[in-house]
Amino acid sequence: MPTGRRGSALVAALKRNLVGLAFVTPALVLFGLFVAYPIVETVHLSFIDWDGINSKLWIGLDNYRELFHDSVFTDSVKHTIYWALATVPAQMAVGLVLALALDRDIRFRNAFRAIFFLPAVMSSVVVVFAWTWIYNPELGVLNWVLGWFGSGGQQWLNEPGHALWASMVLSVWRYAGFSMIFYLAALQGIPTQLYEAARVDGASWWQQTKRVTLPMLAPMTWLLSLLGLIGALREFEVIWILTRGGPADSTDLMSILVFKQAFENARPGYAAAIASLLLVGTAILSALILVGLRRSQKRVNG
């Protein structure tokens, strides 16, 4: 009798697993075809010398050795680090300020939320076209405003010293609303009892923000750091449309360099080596942020 019970339980468990597997299989197949296989093939291609047409030649680590003697690559790594360190915290900070301001009961609150979020969902072409006019050295709004202070006429996108920072400003403007929406959602989840207890203790608005709001928003801050980092390391469209990596490679991010090496210089193997290093760096940084996210969730949940 026990044997029969065990057998029926095993059959029932197998049926449940088969049903679950049937639901999961399509997603696994798509993941394998469009995520796992391209990653494996990219890493494999990084050990090959190939021009995209002729036969492939296995060269081992030669592509990686060349990378670390390539000043264009090392500059692109610096630009990518600068981009991530500047844009991610800035867009999160602006988004947090907007969220705190628009979490209050003010007139046209929903309209303001929609306006600030709109750039995040707009086409990259539209965004870049608008900012190209803003940065126009002769007719641009920015130089026109700066002319009031006697410092107009800047070549924002044509000078190596300005182009990368000008692109960063565009990125922060575009994605601050994205951070705002996530922070607004997190603010709705903070128990009102915490604010009531703080007010009873005589805490001011700033003290409530510092001791209640910001600690409770820590998990969302870690999550936005993760999303922002991944987005920053894979940024391509805006930079490519705006500057194409110029002038003088001053806005070459690693993602831009991958495209140039693969399609302009006909070196897909070399481009794959850059992409592989970018993938490894993204994975390591993402893992570290996930550790911080888990710890912050444990502190918030008590």
Coordinates of C-alpha atoms in Angstrom, one line a residue:
M1 CA 0.0 0.0 0.0
P2 CA 2.7 2.6 0.8
T3 CA 4.4 1.7 -2.4
G4 CA 1.2 2.5 -4.3
R5 CA 0.8 5.8 -2.6
R6 CA 4.4 6.7 -3.4
G7 CA 3.9 5.7 -7.0
S8 CA 0.7 7.8 -7.4
A9 CA 2.4 10.8 -5.7
L10 CA 5.3 10.4 -8.1
V11 CA 3.0 10.3 -11.1
A12 CA 1.1 13.4 -9.8
A13 CA 4.3 15.3 -9.3
L14 CA 5.6 14.3 -12.7
K15 CA 2.3 15.5 -14.3
R16 CA 2.6 18.8 -12.5
N17 CA 6.2 19.2 -13.6
L18 CA 5.3 18.3 -17.2
V19 CA 2.6 20.9 -17.2
G20 CA 4.9 23.5 -15.8
L21 CA 7.6 22.5 -18.3
A22 CA 5.2 22.8 -21.2
F23 CA 4.5 26.4 -20.2
V24 CA 8.2 27.3 -19.6
T25 CA 9.5 25.6 -22.8
P26 CA 8.6 28.3 -25.3
A27 CA 10.3 30.9 -23.2
L28 CA 13.4 28.7 -22.8
V29 CA 13.5 28.2 -26.5
L30 CA 13.3 31.9 -27.2
F31 CA 15.9 32.6 -24.6
G32 CA 18.2 30.0 -26.0
L33 CA 17.8 31.3 -29.6
F34 CA 18.0 35.0 -29.0
V35 CA 20.0 35.4 -25.8
A36 CA 22.1 32.4 -24.9
Y37 CA 23.2 31.4 -28.4
P38 CA 24.3 35.0 -29.4
I39 CA 26.3 35.4 -26.2
V40 CA 28.1 32.0 -26.7
E41 CA 28.7 32.8 -30.4
T42 CA 30.0 36.3 -29.6
V43 CA 32.5 34.9 -27.1
H44 CA 33.5 32.2 -29.6
L45 CA 33.9 34.8 -32.3
S46 CA 36.2 36.9 -30.1
F47 CA 38.9 34.2 -30.5
I48 CA 38.7 34.4 -34.3
D49 CA 40.2 36.6 -37.0
W50 CA 37.6 37.2 -39.6
D51 CA 36.6 39.9 -42.1
G52 CA 33.0 38.7 -42.4
I53 CA 33.6 37.2 -45.9
N54 CA 36.7 35.0 -46.1
S55 CA 37.4 31.9 -44.0
K56 CA 37.7 32.2 -40.2
L57 CA 41.1 31.8 -38.5
W58 CA 41.4 30.8 -34.9
I59 CA 43.9 33.2 -33.2
G60 CA 43.2 32.5 -29.5
L61 CA 43.7 35.5 -27.3
D62 CA 45.3 37.8 -29.9
N63 CA 42.2 40.0 -30.2
Y64 CA 42.3 40.6 -26.4
R65 CA 46.0 41.3 -26.4
E66 CA 45.6 43.8 -29.1
L67 CA 42.8 45.5 -27.2
F68 CA 45.0 46.4 -24.3
H69 CA 47.5 48.1 -26.7
D70 CA 44.7 50.0 -28.5
S71 CA 44.4 53.6 -27.3
V72 CA 41.0 54.0 -29.0
F73 CA 39.7 51.1 -27.0
T74 CA 41.2 52.3 -23.7
D75 CA 39.7 55.8 -24.4
S76 CA 36.3 54.2 -25.1
V77 CA 36.5 52.4 -21.7
K78 CA 37.2 55.7 -20.0
H79 CA 34.3 57.4 -21.9
T80 CA 31.9 54.5 -20.9
I81 CA 33.0 54.8 -17.2
Y82 CA 32.5 58.6 -17.3
W83 CA 29.1 58.1 -18.9
A84 CA 27.9 55.6 -16.3
L85 CA 29.2 57.5 -13.3
A86 CA 27.8 60.8 -14.5
T87 CA 24.4 59.9 -16.1
V88 CA 23.1 57.2 -13.7
P89 CA 23.4 59.1 -10.4
A90 CA 22.3 62.4 -12.1
Q91 CA 19.1 61.0 -13.6
M92 CA 18.3 59.2 -10.4
A93 CA 18.8 62.4 -8.3
V94 CA 16.7 64.5 -10.7
G95 CA 14.0 61.7 -10.8
L96 CA 13.9 61.6 -7.0
V97 CA 13.5 65.4 -6.7
L98 CA 10.7 65.3 -9.3
A99 CA 9.0 62.3 -7.5
L100 CA 9.1 64.1 -4.1
A101 CA 7.7 67.2 -5.7
L102 CA 4.9 65.4 -7.6
D103 CA 4.0 63.1 -4.8
R104 CA 2.1 66.0 -3.2
D105 CA -1.4 67.0 -3.9
I106 CA -0.8 69.8 -6.3
R107 CA -2.8 71.1 -9.3
F108 CA -2.1 69.4 -12.7
R109 CA 0.0 66.8 -10.9
N110 CA -0.8 64.0 -13.4
A111 CA -0.1 66.4 -16.3
F112 CA 3.3 67.2 -14.9
R113 CA 4.1 63.5 -14.4
A114 CA 3.2 62.7 -18.0
I115 CA 5.3 65.7 -19.3
F116 CA 8.4 64.6 -17.4
F117 CA 8.0 61.0 -18.3
L118 CA 7.4 61.7 -22.0
P119 CA 11.1 62.0 -23.1
A120 CA 11.8 58.4 -21.9
V121 CA 9.3 56.9 -24.4
M122 CA 10.0 59.3 -27.3
S123 CA 11.8 58.1 -30.4
S124 CA 15.6 58.6 -30.1
V125 CA 15.5 60.3 -33.5
V126 CA 13.0 62.9 -32.3
V127 CA 15.0 63.5 -29.1
V128 CA 18.3 63.9 -30.9
F129 CA 16.8 66.2 -33.5
A130 CA 15.4 68.5 -30.8
W131 CA 18.7 68.6 -28.9
T132 CA 20.7 69.2 -32.1
W133 CA 18.8 72.4 -32.5
I134 CA 19.4 73.3 -28.8
Y135 CA 23.1 72.8 -29.2
N136 CA 23.3 74.5 -32.6
P137 CA 26.2 77.0 -32.4
E138 CA 24.4 79.7 -34.3
L139 CA 20.7 79.3 -33.8
G140 CA 20.6 77.1 -30.7
V141 CA 18.6 78.1 -27.6
L142 CA 21.5 77.2 -25.3
N143 CA 24.0 79.6 -26.9
W144 CA 21.3 82.2 -27.1
V145 CA 20.7 82.0 -23.3
L146 CA 24.5 81.9 -22.6
G147 CA 24.9 85.0 -24.8
W148 CA 23.1 87.0 -22.2
F149 CA 26.0 86.3 -19.9
G150 CA 28.6 87.0 -22.6
S151 CA 29.7 83.3 -23.1
G152 CA 27.7 82.2 -26.1
G153 CA 29.1 80.7 -29.4
Q154 CA 30.1 77.3 -28.0
Q155 CA 30.5 74.4 -30.4
W156 CA 28.8 71.9 -28.2
L157 CA 28.9 68.9 -30.5
N158 CA 32.0 69.8 -32.6
E159 CA 34.6 70.2 -29.8
P160 CA 36.1 67.1 -28.2
G161 CA 36.0 68.8 -24.8
H162 CA 32.2 69.5 -24.9
A163 CA 30.6 66.7 -27.0
L164 CA 30.6 63.9 -24.4
W165 CA 29.3 66.2 -21.6
A166 CA 26.6 67.6 -23.9
S167 CA 25.5 64.1 -24.7
M168 CA 25.4 63.3 -21.0
V169 CA 23.0 66.2 -20.3
L170 CA 20.7 64.9 -23.1
S171 CA 20.7 61.4 -21.5
V172 CA 19.9 62.8 -18.0
W173 CA 17.1 64.9 -19.4
R174 CA 15.7 61.9 -21.2
Y175 CA 15.7 59.3 -18.5
A176 CA 15.1 61.4 -15.3
G177 CA 11.4 60.9 -15.9
F178 CA 11.9 57.1 -16.0
S179 CA 13.5 57.3 -12.5
M180 CA 10.7 59.6 -11.4
I181 CA 8.0 57.0 -12.2
F182 CA 9.7 54.3 -10.3
Y183 CA 10.3 56.5 -7.3
L184 CA 6.6 57.6 -7.3
A185 CA 5.6 53.9 -7.3
A186 CA 7.9 53.3 -4.3
L187 CA 6.6 56.3 -2.5
Q188 CA 3.1 54.9 -2.7
G189 CA 4.3 51.8 -0.8
I190 CA 5.7 53.6 2.2
P191 CA 3.3 53.1 5.2
T192 CA 1.7 56.4 6.3
Q193 CA 2.0 55.3 9.9
L194 CA 5.8 56.0 9.7
Y195 CA 5.1 59.6 8.7
E196 CA 2.5 60.0 11.4
A197 CA 4.9 58.7 14.1
A198 CA 7.6 61.1 12.8
R199 CA 5.2 64.1 12.9
V200 CA 4.2 63.1 16.5
D201 CA 7.9 63.2 17.4
G202 CA 8.1 66.7 15.9
A203 CA 10.1 65.8 12.8
S204 CA 10.2 68.4 10.0
W205 CA 9.6 67.6 6.4
W206 CA 13.3 67.3 5.7
Q207 CA 13.8 65.1 8.8
Q208 CA 10.9 62.9 7.6
T209 CA 12.5 62.7 4.2
K210 CA 16.0 61.9 5.6
R211 CA 14.9 59.4 8.2
V212 CA 11.9 57.8 6.7
T213 CA 11.6 58.4 2.9
L214 CA 15.1 57.9 1.8
P215 CA 15.8 54.7 3.8
M216 CA 12.5 53.2 2.6
L217 CA 13.4 54.1 -1.0
A218 CA 16.8 52.3 -0.7
P219 CA 15.6 49.1 -2.6
M220 CA 14.2 51.2 -5.4
T221 CA 17.5 53.2 -5.5
W222 CA 19.4 49.9 -5.9
L223 CA 17.0 48.7 -8.6
L224 CA 17.3 52.0 -10.6
S225 CA 21.1 51.8 -10.2
L226 CA 21.0 48.4 -11.8
L227 CA 18.7 49.4 -14.7
G228 CA 20.6 52.7 -15.2
L229 CA 23.9 50.9 -15.3
I230 CA 22.8 48.4 -17.8
G231 CA 21.3 51.1 -19.9
A232 CA 24.4 53.3 -19.7
L233 CA 26.8 50.5 -20.7
R234 CA 24.7 49.6 -23.7
E235 CA 23.9 53.2 -24.8
F236 CA 24.1 53.4 -28.6
E237 CA 21.3 55.1 -30.4
V238 CA 21.5 58.6 -29.0
I239 CA 25.3 58.9 -29.3
W240 CA 25.4 57.4 -32.7
I241 CA 22.7 59.7 -34.1
L242 CA 24.0 62.7 -32.3
T243 CA 27.8 62.5 -32.9
R244 CA 28.6 59.1 -34.4
G245 CA 31.4 58.8 -31.8
G246 CA 33.0 62.1 -32.8
P247 CA 34.5 64.5 -32.9
A248 CA 37.9 62.8 -32.9
D249 CA 36.4 59.7 -31.2
S250 CA 35.7 61.8 -28.1
T251 CA 32.2 60.2 -27.6
D252 CA 33.2 56.7 -28.5
L253 CA 31.6 54.4 -25.9
M254 CA 32.4 50.7 -26.0
S255 CA 29.1 50.0 -27.7
I256 CA 29.9 52.5 -30.4
L257 CA 33.3 51.0 -30.9
V258 CA 31.8 47.5 -31.2
F259 CA 29.7 48.8 -34.1
K260 CA 32.5 50.6 -35.8
Q261 CA 34.9 47.6 -35.6
A262 CA 32.3 45.2 -36.8
F263 CA 30.7 47.1 -39.7
E264 CA 33.1 49.9 -40.6
N265 CA 36.4 48.2 -40.1
A266 CA 35.1 44.7 -41.1
R267 CA 36.6 43.1 -37.9
P268 CA 33.8 41.2 -36.3
G269 CA 36.2 39.1 -34.2
Y270 CA 37.8 42.2 -32.7
A271 CA 34.4 43.7 -32.1
A272 CA 33.3 40.5 -30.4
A273 CA 36.3 40.8 -28.0
I274 CA 35.1 44.3 -27.0
A275 CA 31.6 43.1 -26.6
S276 CA 32.7 40.1 -24.5
L277 CA 34.6 42.4 -22.1
L278 CA 31.6 44.7 -21.9
L279 CA 29.4 41.8 -21.1
V280 CA 31.7 40.5 -18.3
G281 CA 32.0 44.0 -16.8
T282 CA 28.2 44.5 -16.9
A283 CA 27.7 41.1 -15.3
I284 CA 30.1 41.7 -12.5
L285 CA 28.8 45.2 -11.7
S286 CA 25.2 43.9 -11.9
A287 CA 25.9 41.1 -9.4
L288 CA 27.4 43.6 -6.9
I289 CA 24.3 45.8 -7.2
L290 CA 22.0 42.8 -6.7
V291 CA 23.8 42.1 -3.5
G292 CA 23.2 45.6 -2.3
L293 CA 19.6 45.3 -3.4
R294 CA 19.0 42.2 -1.4
R295 CA 20.6 43.7 1.7
S296 CA 18.5 46.9 1.4
Q297 CA 15.3 44.8 1.1
K298 CA 16.2 42.8 4.2
R299 CA 16.7 46.1 6.2
V300 CA 13.4 47.6 4.9
N301 CA 11.5 44.4 5.6
G302 CA 13.0 44.2 9.1

